[in-house]
Short mmCIF file of C-alpha atoms in Angstrom, two decimals:
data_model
loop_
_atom_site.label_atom_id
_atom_site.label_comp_id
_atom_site.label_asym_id
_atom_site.label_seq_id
_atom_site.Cartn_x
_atom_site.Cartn_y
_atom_site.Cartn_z
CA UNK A 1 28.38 10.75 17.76
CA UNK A 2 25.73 13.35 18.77
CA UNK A 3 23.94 14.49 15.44
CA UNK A 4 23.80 18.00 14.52
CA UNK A 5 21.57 20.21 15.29
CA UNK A 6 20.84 22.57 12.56
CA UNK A 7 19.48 26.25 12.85
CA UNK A 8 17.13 25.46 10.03
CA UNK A 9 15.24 23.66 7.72
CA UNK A 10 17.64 25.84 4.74
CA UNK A 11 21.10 24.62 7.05
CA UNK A 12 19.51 21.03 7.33
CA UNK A 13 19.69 20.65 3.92
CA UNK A 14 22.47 22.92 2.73
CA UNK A 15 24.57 19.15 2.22
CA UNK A 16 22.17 17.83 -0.77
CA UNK A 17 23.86 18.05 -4.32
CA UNK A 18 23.06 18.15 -7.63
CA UNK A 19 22.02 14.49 -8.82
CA UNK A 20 21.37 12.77 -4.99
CA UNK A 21 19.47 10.23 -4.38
CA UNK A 22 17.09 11.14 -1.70
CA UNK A 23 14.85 9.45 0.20
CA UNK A 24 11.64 11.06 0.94
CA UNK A 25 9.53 10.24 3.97
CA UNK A 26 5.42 10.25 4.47
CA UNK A 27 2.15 8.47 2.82
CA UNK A 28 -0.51 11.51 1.89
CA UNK A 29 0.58 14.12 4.44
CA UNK A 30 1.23 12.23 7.60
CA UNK A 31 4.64 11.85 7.86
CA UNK A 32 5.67 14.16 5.06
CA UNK A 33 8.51 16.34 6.00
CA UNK A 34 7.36 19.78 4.12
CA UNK A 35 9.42 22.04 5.48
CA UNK A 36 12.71 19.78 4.55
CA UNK A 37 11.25 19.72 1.16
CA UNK A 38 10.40 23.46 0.79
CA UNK A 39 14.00 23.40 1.85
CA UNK A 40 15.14 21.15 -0.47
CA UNK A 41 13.35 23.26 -3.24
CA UNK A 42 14.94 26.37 -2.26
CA UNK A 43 18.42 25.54 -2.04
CA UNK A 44 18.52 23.92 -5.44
CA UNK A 45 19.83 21.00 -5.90
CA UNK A 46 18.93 19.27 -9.04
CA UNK A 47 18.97 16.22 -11.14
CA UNK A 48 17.98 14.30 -8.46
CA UNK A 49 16.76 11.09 -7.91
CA UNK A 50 13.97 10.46 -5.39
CA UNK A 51 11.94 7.61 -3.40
CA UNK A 52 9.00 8.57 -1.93
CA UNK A 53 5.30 5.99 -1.76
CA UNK A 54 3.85 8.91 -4.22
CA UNK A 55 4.90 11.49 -6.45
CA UNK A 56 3.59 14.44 -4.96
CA UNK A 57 0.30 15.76 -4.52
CA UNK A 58 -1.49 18.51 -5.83
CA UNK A 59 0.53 22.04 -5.50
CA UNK A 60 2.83 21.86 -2.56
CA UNK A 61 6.09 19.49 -1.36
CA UNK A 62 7.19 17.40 -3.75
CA UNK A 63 4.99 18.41 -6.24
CA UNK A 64 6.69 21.35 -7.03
CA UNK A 65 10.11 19.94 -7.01
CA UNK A 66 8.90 17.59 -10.13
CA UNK A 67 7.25 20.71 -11.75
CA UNK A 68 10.25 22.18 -11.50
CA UNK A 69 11.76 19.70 -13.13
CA UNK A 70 15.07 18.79 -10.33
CA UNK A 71 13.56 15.24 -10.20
CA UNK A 72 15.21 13.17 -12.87
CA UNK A 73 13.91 10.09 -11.04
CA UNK A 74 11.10 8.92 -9.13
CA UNK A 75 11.37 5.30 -7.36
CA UNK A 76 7.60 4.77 -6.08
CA UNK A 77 4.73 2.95 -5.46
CA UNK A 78 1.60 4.85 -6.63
CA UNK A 79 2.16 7.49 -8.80
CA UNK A 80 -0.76 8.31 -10.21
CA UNK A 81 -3.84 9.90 -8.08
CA UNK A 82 -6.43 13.14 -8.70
CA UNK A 83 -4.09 15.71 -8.13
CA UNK A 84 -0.63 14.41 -9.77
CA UNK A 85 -0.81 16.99 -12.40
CA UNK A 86 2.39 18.01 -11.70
CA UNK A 87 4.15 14.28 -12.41
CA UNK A 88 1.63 13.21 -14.97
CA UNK A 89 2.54 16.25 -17.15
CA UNK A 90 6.59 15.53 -16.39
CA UNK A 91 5.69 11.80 -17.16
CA UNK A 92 4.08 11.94 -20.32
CA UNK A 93 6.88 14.97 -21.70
CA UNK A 94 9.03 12.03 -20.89
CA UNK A 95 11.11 14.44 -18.82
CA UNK A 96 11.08 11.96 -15.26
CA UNK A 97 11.82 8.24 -15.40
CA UNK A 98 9.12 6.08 -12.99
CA UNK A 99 10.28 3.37 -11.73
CA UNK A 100 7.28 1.82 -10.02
CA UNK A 101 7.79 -0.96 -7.33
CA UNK A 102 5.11 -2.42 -5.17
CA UNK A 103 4.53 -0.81 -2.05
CA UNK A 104 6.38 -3.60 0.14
CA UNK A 105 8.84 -4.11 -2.32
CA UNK A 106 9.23 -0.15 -1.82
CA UNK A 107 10.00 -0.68 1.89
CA UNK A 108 11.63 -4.09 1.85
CA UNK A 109 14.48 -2.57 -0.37
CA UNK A 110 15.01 0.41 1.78
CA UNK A 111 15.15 -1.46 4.97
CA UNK A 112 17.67 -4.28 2.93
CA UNK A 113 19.99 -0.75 2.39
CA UNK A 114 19.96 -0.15 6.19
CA UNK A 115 20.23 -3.28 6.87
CA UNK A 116 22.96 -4.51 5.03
CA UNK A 117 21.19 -6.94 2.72
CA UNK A 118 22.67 -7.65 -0.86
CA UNK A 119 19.54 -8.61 -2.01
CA UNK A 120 16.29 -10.81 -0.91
CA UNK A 121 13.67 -13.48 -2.77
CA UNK A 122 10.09 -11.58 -2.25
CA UNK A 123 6.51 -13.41 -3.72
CA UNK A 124 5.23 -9.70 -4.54
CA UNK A 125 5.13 -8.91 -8.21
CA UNK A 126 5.94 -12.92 -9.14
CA UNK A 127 4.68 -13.19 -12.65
CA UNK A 128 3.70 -9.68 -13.39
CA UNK A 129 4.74 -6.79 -15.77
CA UNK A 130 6.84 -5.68 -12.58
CA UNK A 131 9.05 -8.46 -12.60
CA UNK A 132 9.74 -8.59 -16.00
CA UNK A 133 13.52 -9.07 -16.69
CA UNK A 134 14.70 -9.95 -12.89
CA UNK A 135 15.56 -12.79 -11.93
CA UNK A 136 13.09 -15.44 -9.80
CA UNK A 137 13.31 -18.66 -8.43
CA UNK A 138 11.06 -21.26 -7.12
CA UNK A 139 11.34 -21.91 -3.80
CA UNK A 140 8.89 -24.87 -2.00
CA UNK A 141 6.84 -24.69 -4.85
CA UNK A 142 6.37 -20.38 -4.51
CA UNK A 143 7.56 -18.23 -7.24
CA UNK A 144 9.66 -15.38 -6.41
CA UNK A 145 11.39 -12.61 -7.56
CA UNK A 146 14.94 -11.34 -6.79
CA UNK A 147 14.76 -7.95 -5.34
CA UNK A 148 17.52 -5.32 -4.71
CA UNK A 149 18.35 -2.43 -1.77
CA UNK A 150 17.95 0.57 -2.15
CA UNK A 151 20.82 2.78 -0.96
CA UNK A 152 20.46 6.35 -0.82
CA UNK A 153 22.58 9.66 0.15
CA UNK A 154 20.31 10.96 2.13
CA UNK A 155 17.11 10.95 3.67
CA UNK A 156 14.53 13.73 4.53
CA UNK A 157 12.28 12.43 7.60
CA UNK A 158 9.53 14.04 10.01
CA UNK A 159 9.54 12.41 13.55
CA UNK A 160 7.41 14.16 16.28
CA UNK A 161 10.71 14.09 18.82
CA UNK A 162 14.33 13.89 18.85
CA UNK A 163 16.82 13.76 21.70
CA UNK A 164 20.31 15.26 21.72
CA UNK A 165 21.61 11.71 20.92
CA UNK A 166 19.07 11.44 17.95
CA UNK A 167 16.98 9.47 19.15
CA UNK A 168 13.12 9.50 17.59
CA UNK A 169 9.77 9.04 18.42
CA UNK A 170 7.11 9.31 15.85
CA UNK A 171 3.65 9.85 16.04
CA UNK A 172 0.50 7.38 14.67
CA UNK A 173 0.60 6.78 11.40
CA UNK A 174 3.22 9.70 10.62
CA UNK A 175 5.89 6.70 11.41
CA UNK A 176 5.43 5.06 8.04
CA UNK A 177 8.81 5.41 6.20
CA UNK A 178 10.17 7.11 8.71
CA UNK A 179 12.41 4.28 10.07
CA UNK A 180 13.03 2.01 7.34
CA UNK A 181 14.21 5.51 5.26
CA UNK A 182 16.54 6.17 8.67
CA UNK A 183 18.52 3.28 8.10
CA UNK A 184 19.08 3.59 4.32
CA UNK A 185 20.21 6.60 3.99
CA UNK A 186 24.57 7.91 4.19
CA UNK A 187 22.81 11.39 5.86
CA UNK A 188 19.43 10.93 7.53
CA UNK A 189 17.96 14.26 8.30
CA UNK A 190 15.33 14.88 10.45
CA UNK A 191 12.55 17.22 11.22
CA UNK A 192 10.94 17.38 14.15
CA UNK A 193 8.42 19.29 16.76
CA UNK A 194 10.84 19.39 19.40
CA UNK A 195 14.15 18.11 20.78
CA UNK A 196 14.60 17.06 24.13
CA UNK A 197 17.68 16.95 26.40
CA UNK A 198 19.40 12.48 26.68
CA UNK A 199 17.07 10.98 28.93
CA UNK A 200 14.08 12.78 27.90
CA UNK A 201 12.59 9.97 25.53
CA UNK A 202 12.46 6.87 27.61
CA UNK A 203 14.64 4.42 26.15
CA UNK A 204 11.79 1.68 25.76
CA UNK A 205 10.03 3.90 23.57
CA UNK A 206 12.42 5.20 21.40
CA UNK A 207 11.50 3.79 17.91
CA UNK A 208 14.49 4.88 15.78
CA UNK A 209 17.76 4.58 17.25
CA UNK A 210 20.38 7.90 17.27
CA UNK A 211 22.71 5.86 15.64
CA UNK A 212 20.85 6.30 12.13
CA UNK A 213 20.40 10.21 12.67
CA UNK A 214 23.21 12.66 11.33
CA UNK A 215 21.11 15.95 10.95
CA UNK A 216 17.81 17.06 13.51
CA UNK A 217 16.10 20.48 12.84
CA UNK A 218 13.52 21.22 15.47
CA UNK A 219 10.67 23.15 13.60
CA UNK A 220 7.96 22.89 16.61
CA UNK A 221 4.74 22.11 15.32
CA UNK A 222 0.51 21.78 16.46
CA UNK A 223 1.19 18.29 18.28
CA UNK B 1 -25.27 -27.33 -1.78
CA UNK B 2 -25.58 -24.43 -3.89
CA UNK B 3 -27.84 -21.73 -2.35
CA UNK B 4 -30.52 -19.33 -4.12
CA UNK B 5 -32.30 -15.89 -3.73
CA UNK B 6 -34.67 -14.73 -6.11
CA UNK B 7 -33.16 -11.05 -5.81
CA UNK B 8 -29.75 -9.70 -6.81
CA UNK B 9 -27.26 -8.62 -3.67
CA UNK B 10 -26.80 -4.68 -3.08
CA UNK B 11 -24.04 -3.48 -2.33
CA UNK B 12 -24.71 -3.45 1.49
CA UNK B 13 -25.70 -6.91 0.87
CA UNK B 14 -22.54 -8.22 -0.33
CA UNK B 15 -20.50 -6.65 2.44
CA UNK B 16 -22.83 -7.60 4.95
CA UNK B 17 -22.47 -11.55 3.64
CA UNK B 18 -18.41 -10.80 3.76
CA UNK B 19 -18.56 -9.85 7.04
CA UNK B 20 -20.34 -13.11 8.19
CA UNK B 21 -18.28 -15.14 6.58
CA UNK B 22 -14.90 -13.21 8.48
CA UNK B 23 -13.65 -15.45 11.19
CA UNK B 24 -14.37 -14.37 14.79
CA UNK B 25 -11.13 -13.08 15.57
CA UNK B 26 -9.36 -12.64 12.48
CA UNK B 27 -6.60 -10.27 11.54
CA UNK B 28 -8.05 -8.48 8.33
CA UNK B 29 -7.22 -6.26 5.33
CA UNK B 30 -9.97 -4.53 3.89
CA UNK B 31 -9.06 -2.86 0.62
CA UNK B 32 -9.55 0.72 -0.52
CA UNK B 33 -13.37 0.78 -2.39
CA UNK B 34 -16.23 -1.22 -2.02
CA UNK B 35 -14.45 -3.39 0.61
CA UNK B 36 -14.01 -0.98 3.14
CA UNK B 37 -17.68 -0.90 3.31
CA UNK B 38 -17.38 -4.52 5.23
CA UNK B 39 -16.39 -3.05 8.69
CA UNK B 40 -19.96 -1.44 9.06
CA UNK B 41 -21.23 -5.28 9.44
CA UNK B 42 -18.23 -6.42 11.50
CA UNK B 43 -20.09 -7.31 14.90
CA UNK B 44 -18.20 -6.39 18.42
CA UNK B 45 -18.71 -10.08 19.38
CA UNK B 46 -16.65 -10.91 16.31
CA UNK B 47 -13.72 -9.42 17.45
CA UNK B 48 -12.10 -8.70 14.05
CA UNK B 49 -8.63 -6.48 13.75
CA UNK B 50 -8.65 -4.62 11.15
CA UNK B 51 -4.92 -3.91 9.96
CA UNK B 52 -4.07 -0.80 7.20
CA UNK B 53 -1.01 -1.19 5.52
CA UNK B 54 0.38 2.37 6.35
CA UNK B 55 1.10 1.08 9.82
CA UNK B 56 -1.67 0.02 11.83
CA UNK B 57 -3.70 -2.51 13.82
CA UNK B 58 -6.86 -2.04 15.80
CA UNK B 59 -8.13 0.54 13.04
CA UNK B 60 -11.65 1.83 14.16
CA UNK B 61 -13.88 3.71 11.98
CA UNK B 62 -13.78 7.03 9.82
CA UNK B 63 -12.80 9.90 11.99
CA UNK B 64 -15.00 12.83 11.48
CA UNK B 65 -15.22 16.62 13.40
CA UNK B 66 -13.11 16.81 16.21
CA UNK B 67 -11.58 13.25 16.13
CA UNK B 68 -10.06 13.87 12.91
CA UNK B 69 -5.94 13.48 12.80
CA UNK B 70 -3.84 14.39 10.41
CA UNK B 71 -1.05 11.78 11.52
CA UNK B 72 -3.77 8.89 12.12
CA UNK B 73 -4.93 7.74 8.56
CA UNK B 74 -5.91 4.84 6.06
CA UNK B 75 -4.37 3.65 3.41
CA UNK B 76 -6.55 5.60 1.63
CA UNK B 77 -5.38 8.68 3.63
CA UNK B 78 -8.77 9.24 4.54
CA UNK B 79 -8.58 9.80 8.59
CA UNK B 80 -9.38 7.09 10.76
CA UNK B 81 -9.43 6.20 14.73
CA UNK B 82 -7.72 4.23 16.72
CA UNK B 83 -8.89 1.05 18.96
CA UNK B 84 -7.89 0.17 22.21
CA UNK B 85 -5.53 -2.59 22.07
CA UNK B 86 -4.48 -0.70 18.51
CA UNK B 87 -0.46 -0.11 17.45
CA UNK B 88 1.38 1.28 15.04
CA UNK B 89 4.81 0.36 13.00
CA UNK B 90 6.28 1.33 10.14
CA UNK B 91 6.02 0.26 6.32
CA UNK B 92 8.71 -2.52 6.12
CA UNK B 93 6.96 -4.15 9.15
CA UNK B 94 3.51 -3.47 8.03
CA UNK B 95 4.40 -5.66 4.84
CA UNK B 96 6.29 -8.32 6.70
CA UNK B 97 3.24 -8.82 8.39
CA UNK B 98 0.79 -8.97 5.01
CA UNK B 99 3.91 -11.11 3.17
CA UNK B 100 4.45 -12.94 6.51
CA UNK B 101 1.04 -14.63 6.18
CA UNK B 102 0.02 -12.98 9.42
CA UNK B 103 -2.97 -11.54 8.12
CA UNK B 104 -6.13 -13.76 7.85
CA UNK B 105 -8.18 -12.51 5.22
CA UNK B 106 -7.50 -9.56 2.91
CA UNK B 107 -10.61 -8.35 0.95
CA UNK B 108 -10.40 -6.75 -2.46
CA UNK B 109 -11.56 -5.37 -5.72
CA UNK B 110 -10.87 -6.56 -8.65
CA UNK B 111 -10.80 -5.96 -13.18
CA UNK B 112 -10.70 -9.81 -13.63
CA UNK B 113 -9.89 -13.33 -12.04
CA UNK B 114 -9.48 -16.08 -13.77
CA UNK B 115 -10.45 -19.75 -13.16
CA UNK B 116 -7.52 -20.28 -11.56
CA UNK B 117 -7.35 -18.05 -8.88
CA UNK B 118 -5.10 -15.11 -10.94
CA UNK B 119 -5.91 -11.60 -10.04
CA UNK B 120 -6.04 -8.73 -11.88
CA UNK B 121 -6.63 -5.20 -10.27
CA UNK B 122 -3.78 -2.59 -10.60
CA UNK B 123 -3.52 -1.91 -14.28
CA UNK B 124 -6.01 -1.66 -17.14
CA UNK B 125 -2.99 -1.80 -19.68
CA UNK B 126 -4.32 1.31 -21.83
CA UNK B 127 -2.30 3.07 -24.09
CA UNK B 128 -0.58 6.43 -22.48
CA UNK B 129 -2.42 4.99 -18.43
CA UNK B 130 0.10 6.46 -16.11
CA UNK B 131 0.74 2.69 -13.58
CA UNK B 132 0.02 2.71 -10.19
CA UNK B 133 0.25 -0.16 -7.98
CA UNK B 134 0.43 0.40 -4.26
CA UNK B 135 0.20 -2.19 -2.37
CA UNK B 136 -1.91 -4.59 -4.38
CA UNK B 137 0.51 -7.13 -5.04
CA UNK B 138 1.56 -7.45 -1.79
CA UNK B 139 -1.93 -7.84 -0.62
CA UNK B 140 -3.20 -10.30 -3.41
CA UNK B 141 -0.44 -12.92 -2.05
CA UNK B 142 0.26 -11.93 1.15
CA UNK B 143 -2.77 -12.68 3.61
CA UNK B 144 -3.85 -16.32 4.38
CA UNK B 145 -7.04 -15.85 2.17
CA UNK B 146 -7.37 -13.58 -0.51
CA UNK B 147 -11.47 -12.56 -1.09
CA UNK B 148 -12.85 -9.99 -4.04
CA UNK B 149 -16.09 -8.21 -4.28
CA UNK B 150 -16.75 -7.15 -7.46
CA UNK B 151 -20.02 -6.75 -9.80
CA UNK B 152 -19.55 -10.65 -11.71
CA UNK B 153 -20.10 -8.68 -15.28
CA UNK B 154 -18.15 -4.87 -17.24
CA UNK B 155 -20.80 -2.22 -18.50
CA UNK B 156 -20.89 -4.32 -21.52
CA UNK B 157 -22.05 -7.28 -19.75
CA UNK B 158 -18.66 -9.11 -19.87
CA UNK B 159 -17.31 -11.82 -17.10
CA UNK B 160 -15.07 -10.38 -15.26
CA UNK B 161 -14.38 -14.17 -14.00
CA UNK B 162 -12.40 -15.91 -16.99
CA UNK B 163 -10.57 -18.52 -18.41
CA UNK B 164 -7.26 -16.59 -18.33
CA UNK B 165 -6.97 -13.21 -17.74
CA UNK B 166 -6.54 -10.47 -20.34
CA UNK B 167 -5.25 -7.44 -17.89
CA UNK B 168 -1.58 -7.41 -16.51
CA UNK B 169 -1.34 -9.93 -13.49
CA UNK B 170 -1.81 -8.62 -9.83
CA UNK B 171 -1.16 -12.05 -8.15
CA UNK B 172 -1.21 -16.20 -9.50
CA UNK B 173 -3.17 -18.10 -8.19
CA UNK B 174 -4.01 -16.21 -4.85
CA UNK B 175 -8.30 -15.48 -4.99
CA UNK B 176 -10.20 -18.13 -3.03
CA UNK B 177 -13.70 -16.92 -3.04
CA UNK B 178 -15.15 -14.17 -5.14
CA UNK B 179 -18.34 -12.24 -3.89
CA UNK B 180 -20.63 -10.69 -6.84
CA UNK B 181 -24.16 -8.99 -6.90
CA UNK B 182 -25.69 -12.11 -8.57
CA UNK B 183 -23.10 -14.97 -7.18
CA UNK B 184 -20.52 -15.75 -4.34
CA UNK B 185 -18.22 -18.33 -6.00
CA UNK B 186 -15.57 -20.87 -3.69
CA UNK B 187 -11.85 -20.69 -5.91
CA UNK B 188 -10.29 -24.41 -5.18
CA UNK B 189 -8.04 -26.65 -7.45
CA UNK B 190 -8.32 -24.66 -10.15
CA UNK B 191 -12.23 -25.25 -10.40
CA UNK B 192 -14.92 -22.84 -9.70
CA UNK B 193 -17.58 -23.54 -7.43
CA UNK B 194 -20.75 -21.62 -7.10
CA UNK B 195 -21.79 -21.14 -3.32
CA UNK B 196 -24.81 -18.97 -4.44
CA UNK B 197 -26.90 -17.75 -6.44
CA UNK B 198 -29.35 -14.34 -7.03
CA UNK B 199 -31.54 -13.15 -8.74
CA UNK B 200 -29.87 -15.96 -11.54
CA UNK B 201 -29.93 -19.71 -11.82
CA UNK B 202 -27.34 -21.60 -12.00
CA UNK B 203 -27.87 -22.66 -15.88
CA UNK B 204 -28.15 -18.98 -16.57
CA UNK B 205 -24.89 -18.20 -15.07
CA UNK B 206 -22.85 -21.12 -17.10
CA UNK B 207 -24.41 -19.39 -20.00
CA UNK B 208 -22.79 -16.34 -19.07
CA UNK B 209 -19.76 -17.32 -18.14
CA UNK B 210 -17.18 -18.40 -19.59
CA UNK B 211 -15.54 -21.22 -17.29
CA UNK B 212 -16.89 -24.45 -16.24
CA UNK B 213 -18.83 -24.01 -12.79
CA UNK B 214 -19.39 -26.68 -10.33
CA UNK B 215 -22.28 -26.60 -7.83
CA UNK B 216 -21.34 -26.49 -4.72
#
């Protein structure tokens, strides 16, 4: 099925409830889909749990949504950088849970999600405070720990270009999460500079499939 | 045989002696810090690949005026440029890759290693430190070698190579060589060998440190 096309940022995200799990897209700015999250900011929803590599920087995106307090959980990699205020205030209150995960950890369990994996052995984090209390195994004489998916409602992706069918292209390093999150996600939605009649994106190049797409919002952009 | 110079290694100095001792051809991770400072001695003839973790191979240098792209950056989201022959994929990949044992050499920082090759570099442990850890775990054990430049001693003038470490664990077992201002030290079964010296003697650095060191 053809994913919608919203009018809007507002009407891409007018689905998300109170206490979601949503995936967030992006690493610093590239890839970060601000206008979703403005979106996601104004329409409400709260309580909600969230996976993103950071926790928002300085005084825009997701930054605000923790200052706000509608974040009651961050899944992450790297919290902590100059201009976290926003989540090191809501951290040390003890008003957001962190749940930090190595960075390809992070990505391994979202693409498990979309992938349809129950679980998976990784050697990341063997023996460290981050493994504490799951289980590992030795396996040819490596230690490794078992690691689970992570399934979310829905996701909130920038891609530079969608077709009508959903089908993405992203651009440099803006790709990041932006295909791993696709796939993990019950309602991907996705921002994007333009969208382009089928046939448009040449089928060798598309990068994420339409399949994985339920929601495009095409918010042009300086590319 | 194990090599002295009567003066202590800048910081130029220790990248520059990473960079020589990179493979021609090697797919490499330089981490954010003092070892990103290694691709200004990476020769052309070398042919190194430099790979950063947010998605890309064929990384070229620090973008700056009109070549700088918001959508093309480190993983220290400072902007870079792109190589021919470079590509781009996404995180899950970008890992595989690193955790695939794709990756030749990775090049780090580090708080403390111990004799037997244990990293420690994402956490200081503190009372009320907010943890961060990126992708240092993944790095520590995923490339083929795992290298750290690092000064050898703290402020106070304590080893920062030990007998076991004190600071929550990056990686086991995964640092093979460790390059310092006043040594460059070869990790193998769980002895210590010293490749060089500077600016020290040997006997001063056994004094100093507390593991047993083998010449090399």
């Amino acid at each position: 099925m053809a994913p919608r096309i919203a009018t809007s940022a507002a009407d891409a995200v007018a689905q998300i409830t109170d206490g979601s799990t949503v995936l967030i897209g992006g690493f610093g700015n590239a890839g970060q889909p601000m206008e979703l999250i403005d979106a996601l900011m104004e329409c409400g929803a709260t309580d909600l749990t969230v996976v993103n590599n950071n926790a928002g920087q300085a005084d825009a995106g997701l930054a605000l949504l923790i200052k706000e307090r509608r974040v009651k959980k961050i899944i992450c990699s790297f919290p902590r950088q100059s201009d976290s205020w926003h989540f090191d205030e809501a951290y040390r209150a003890g008003e957001i849970e962190l749940e930090l995960v190595p960075q390809g950890n992070l990505a391994e369990r979202i693409r498990a999600a979309g992938a349809g994996i129950g679980g998976f052995f990784t050697p990341t984090g063997y023996g460290t405070l981050l493994a504490e209390g799951k289980e590992t195994r030795v396996i040819d004489g490596r230690g490794y720990v078992l690691e689970s998916p992570i399934h979310a409602d829905f996701a909130l992706i920038k891609a530079l270009r969608a077709d009508s069918f959903g089908n993405l292209v992203y651009r440099k390093t803006a790709r990041n999460f932006g295909p791993i999150m696709a796939t993990a996600a019950a309602q991907a939605i996705v921002q994007v500079d333009e969208i382009v009649p089928a046939g448009g994106i040449d089928p060798e190049n598309v990068i994420t499939p339409g399949i994985y797409v339920d929601t495009v919002v095409a918010l042009g952009g300086s590319n | 045989m194990t090599t002295y110079t009567p003066e202590k290694l800048t910081r130029d100095e220790m990248a520059q002696q990473v960079a020589a001792d990179i493979p021609a051809g090697a797919f490499v991770n330089l981490g954010i810090g003092q070892p990103t400072n290694v691709s200004n001695f990476l020769t052309a003839d070398q042919g190194v690949t430099l790979h950063t973790e947010n998605g890309m191979l064929g990384m070229g240098p620090v973008a700056t005026g009109e070549d700088i792209d918001p959508d093309l950056i480190n993983a220290g989201k400072i902007p870079v440029t792109e190589l021919p022959g470079a590509s781009f994929f996404h995180h899950a990949d970008s890992f595989a890759m690193m955790r695939g044992g794709h990756l030749d050499v990775c090049v780090l920082g580090a708080f403390q290693i111990s004799e037997a090759g244990d990293l420690a570099n994402w956490h200081t442990g503190a009372e009320g430190a907010i943890p961060a850890v990126g992708g240092a775990m993944d790095l520590a054990i995923g490339a083929k070698q795992t290298w750290v430049m690092m000064s050898l001693f703290t402020k106070a003038g304590e080893s920062k190579l030990v007998k076991e470490l004190s600071y929550p664990v990056t990686g086991l077992g995964c640092v093979s060589r460790i390059y310092t201002e006043v040594a460059v030290f070869e990790l193998r079964d769980s002895k210590v060998f010293v490749r060089s010296t500077h600016g020290v003697s040997f006997e001063e650095l056994e004094a100093r440190i507390p593991v047993t060191l083998e010449r090399a």
